XYZ file of C-alpha atoms in Angstrom:
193
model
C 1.947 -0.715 -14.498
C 1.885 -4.093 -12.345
C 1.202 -4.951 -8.799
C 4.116 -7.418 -7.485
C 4.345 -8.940 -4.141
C 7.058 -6.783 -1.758
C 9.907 -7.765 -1.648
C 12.647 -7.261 1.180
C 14.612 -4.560 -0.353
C 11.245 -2.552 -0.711
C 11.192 -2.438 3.265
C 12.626 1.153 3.225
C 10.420 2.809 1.030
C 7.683 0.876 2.776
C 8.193 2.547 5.830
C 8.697 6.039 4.628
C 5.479 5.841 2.228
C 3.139 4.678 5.273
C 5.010 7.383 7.261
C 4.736 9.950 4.792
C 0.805 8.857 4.432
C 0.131 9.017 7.758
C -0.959 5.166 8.077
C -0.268 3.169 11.246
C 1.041 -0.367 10.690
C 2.011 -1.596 14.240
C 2.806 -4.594 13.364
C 5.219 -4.053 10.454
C 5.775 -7.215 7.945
C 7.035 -6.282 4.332
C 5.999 -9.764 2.910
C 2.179 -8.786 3.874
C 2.436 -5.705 1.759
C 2.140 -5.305 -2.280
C 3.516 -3.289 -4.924
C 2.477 -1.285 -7.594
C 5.241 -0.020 -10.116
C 5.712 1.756 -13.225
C 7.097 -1.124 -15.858
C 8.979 1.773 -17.842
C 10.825 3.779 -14.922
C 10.383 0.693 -12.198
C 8.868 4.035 -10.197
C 6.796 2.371 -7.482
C 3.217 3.946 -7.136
C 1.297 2.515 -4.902
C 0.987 -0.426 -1.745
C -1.131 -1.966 0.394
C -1.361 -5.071 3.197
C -3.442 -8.611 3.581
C -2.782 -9.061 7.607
C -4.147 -12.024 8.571
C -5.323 -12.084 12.698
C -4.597 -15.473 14.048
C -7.044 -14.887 16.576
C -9.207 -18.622 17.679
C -11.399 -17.664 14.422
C -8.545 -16.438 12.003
C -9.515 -13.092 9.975
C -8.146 -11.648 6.294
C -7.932 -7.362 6.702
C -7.041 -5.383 3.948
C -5.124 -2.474 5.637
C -2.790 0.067 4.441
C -3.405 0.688 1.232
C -1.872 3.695 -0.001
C -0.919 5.570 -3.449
C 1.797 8.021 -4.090
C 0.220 11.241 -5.167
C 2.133 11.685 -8.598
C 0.043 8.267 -9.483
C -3.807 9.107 -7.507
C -6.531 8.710 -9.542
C -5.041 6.330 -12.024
C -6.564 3.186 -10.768
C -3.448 1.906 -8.793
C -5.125 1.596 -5.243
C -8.071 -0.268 -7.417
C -5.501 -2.447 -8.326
C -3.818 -2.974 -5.188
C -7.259 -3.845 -3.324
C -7.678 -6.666 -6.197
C -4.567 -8.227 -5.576
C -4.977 -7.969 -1.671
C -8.254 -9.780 -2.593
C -6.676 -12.216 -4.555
C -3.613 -13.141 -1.814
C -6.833 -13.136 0.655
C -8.634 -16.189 -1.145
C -4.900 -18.266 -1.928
C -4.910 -18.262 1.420
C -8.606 -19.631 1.934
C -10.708 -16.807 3.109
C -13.837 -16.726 1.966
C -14.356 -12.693 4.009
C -11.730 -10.018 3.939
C -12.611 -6.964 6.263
C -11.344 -3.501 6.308
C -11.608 -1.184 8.971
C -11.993 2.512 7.842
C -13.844 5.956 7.698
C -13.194 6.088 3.778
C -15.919 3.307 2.836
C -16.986 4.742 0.149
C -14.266 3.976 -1.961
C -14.329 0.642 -0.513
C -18.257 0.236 -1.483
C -16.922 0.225 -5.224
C -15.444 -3.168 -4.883
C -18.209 -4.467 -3.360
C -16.860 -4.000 0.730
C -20.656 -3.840 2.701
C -20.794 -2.038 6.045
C -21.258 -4.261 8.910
C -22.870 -2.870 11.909
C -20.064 -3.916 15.391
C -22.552 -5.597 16.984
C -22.674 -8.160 14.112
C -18.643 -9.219 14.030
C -16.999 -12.280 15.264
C -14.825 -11.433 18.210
C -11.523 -10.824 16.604
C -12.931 -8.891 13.797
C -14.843 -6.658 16.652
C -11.631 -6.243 18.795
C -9.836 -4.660 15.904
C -12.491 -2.373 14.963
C -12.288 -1.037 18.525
C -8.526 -0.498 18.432
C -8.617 1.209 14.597
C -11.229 3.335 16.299
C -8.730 4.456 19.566
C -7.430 6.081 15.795
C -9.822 6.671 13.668
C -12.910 7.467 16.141
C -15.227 7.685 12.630
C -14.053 4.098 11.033
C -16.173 1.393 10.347
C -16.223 -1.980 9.841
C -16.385 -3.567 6.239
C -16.778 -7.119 4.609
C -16.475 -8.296 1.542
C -16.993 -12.178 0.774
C -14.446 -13.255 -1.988
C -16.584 -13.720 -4.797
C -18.787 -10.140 -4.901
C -15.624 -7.992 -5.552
C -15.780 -6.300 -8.241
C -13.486 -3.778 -10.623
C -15.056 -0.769 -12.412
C -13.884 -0.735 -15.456
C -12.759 2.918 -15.598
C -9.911 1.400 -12.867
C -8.782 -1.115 -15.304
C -8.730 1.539 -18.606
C -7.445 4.061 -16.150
C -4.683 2.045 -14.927
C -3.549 0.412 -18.650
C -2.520 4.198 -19.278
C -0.789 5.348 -15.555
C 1.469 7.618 -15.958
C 3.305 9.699 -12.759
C 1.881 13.593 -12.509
C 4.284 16.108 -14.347
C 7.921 15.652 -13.672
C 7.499 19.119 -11.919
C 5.867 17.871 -8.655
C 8.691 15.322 -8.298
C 11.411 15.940 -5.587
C 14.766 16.866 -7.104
C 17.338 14.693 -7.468
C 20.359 15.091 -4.822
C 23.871 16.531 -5.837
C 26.989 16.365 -4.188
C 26.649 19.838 -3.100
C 23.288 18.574 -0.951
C 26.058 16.966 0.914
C 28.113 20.006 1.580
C 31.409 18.606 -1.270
C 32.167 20.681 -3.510
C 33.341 18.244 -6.563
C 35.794 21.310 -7.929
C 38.205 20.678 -4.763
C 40.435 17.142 -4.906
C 39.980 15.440 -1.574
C 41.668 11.679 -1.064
C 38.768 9.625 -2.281
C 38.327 12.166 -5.294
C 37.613 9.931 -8.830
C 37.470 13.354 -10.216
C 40.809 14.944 -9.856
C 41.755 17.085 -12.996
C 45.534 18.174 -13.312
């Protein structure tokens, strides 16, 4: 398992995991986002977004961060956040916020509440718009240097595997398509004499 920087051909599956989440990216960019894959099956797991506001006072947000169920609880969204972190401070912020009524799991990496009367302006104006959402989010910071990884992400996540092959969708056959492959047609590759 790694965590790779999206690429353009992951746009697709992009889309369809934040839609299939239920997370609202308005502002779409694929070359925000990252990737977590299987190395085996290439099988990607997990994803998540640095948007940076280029407000008068730039801000880093982590947003979006989401994990396929077949791979929860495995330490890819841990992994994820960390890199997010990491593409945060290449780009010289010392503060990344996140916006969000799941702080908890933030809190494990070291994100601290911050109350809304206490933000700059841009980070303020965003909490108010995640909240015309999520009316129980709150605002989070985390200055660069107190993240922090549990360890039971990183052993967790050096042994990922996906849940059984059971819970996975089954693969598509012609007949999904309505052809039947027993009946020659002009593009046939198939045709038996």
């Amino acid at each position: 398992m790694y965590v790779r920087d999206a690429k353009n051909r992951d746009e697709v599956w992009l889309l369809d995991s934040l839609e299939e989440l239920g997370l609202d990216d308005g502002s779409f960019r694929s070359r925000d986002y990252v990737i977590a894959l299987d190395e085996e099956s290439g099988e990607k797991a997990g994803f998540g977004r640095i948007r940076v506001h280029k407000t008068d006072e730039p801000f880093c947000e982590v947003t979006c961060v989401g994990v396929s169920e077949r791979w929860r609880g495995q330490g890819v969204g841990a992994h994820v956040v960390e890199r997010l972190v990491d593409r945060a401070a290449a780009e010289e912020f010392e503060t990344v916020y996140g916006f969000t009524s799941d702080h908890g799991y933030c809190a494990q990496f070291g994100f601290e509440a911050v109350d809304a009367e206490d933000l700059p302006a841009g980070p303020r104006r965003r909490l108010d718009r995640v909240r015309e959402v999520d009316g129980d989010a709150i605002a989070l910071r985390l200055d660069r240097e107190a993240f922090s990884m549990p360890e039971r992400f990183r052993e967790r996540f050096k042994v990922a595997a996906p849940a059984s092959a059971g819970d996975a969708e089954p693969e598509l056959t012609a007949e999904d398509f309505g052809y039947d492959e027993e009946t020659p047609t002009k593009y046939s590759t198939n045709l038996r004499r």
